C-alpha positions as a printed Julia matrix, in Angstrom:
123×3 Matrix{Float64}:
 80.43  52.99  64.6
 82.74  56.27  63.98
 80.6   58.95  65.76
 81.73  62.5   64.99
 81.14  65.8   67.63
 82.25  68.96  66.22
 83.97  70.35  69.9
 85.87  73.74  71.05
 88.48  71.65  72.71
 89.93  68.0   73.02
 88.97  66.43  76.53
 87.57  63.5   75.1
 84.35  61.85  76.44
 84.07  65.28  78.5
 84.24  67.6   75.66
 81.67  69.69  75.16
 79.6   69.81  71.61
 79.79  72.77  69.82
 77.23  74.97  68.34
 77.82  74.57  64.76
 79.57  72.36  62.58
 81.28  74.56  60.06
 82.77  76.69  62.59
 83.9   74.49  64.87
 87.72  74.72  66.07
 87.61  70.4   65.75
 85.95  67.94  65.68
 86.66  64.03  67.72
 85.8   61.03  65.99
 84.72  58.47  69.01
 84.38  54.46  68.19
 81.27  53.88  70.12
 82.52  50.47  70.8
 86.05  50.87  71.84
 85.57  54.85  73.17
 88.98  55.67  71.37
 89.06  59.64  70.56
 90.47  60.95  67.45
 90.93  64.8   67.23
 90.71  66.22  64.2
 91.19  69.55  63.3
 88.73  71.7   61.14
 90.38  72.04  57.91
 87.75  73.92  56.27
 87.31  76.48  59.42
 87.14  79.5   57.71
 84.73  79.2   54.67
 82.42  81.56  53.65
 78.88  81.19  54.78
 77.24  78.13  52.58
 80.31  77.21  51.64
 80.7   74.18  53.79
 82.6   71.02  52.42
 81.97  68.21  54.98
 84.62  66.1   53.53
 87.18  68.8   53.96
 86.12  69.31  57.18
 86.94  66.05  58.3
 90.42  65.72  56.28
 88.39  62.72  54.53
 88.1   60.49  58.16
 85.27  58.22  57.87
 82.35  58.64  59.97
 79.13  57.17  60.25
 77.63  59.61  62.09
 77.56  63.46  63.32
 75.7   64.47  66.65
 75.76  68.4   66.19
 73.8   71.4   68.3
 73.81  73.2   64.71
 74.81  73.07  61.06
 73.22  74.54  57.9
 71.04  72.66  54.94
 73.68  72.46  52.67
 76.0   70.65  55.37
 73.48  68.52  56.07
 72.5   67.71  52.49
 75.91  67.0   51.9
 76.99  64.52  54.74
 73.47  62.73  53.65
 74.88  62.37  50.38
 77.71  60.3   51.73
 75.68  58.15  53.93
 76.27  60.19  56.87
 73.06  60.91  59.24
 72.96  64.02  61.58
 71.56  63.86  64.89
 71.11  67.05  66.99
 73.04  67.62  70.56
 71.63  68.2   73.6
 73.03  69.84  76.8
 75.75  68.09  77.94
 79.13  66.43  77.22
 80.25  64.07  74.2
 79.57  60.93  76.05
 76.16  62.09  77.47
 74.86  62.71  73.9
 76.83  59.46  72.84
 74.75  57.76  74.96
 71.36  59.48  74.57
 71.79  58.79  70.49
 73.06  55.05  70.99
 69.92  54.98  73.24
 67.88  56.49  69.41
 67.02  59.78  72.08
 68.61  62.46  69.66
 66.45  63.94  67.15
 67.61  63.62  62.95
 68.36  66.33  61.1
 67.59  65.92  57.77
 67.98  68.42  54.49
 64.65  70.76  55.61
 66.42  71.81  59.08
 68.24  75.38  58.53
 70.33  76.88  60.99
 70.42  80.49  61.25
 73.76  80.91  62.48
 72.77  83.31  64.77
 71.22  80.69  67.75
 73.76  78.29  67.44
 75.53  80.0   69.91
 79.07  80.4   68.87
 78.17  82.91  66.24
């Protein structure tokens, strides 16, 4: 399974989720059976607000699934329209919420969460 973490920075396993997906400096696709880390850098960084394209975001890389602290209604409605679920962070580092989704701890976000942008923390 291709599990993608929108982060701030690259340290792999020990990265640090981010507060929201749109905004997000990158993002690192992790094979949750291998552990491999793939950067990948947010090529739709600076849209306007609602103006999210998932896809874009992740220069097309397949995922299966995005663990995320925030990201708005239309992001979300959009990576469920590809088959993508989206499971809310918790405190922590990439492979601590790795482990507490593979372990089905993480909450879903589905297309009735909204996120404010202003309590996601990086805004």
């Amino acid at each position: 399974m291709k599990i993608c973490i929108p982060v701030s920075k690259n340290e792999g396993l020990l990265s640090i989720p981010y507060g929201h997906f749109g905004s997000a400096p990158l993002f690192i696709v992790v094979d949750s059976d291998t552990k491999e880390v793939t950067p990948i850098k947010n090529g739709d960084l600076h849209h306007e607000h609602g103006k999210c394209h998932p896809l874009q975001a992740l220069q097309n890389t397949p995922v299966d699934v995005v663990l995320v602290g925030g990201i708005g209604q239309g992001a979300i409605r959009k990576l469920n329209a590809m088959g993508i679920k989206v499971y809310q962070t918790t405190t922590g580092n990439v492979e601590d919420n790795m482990t507490l989704f593979l372990s089905g701890q993480l909450n879903e976000l589905d297309s009735t969460h909204t996120c404010s942008h202003d309590g996601c923390g990086h805004h």
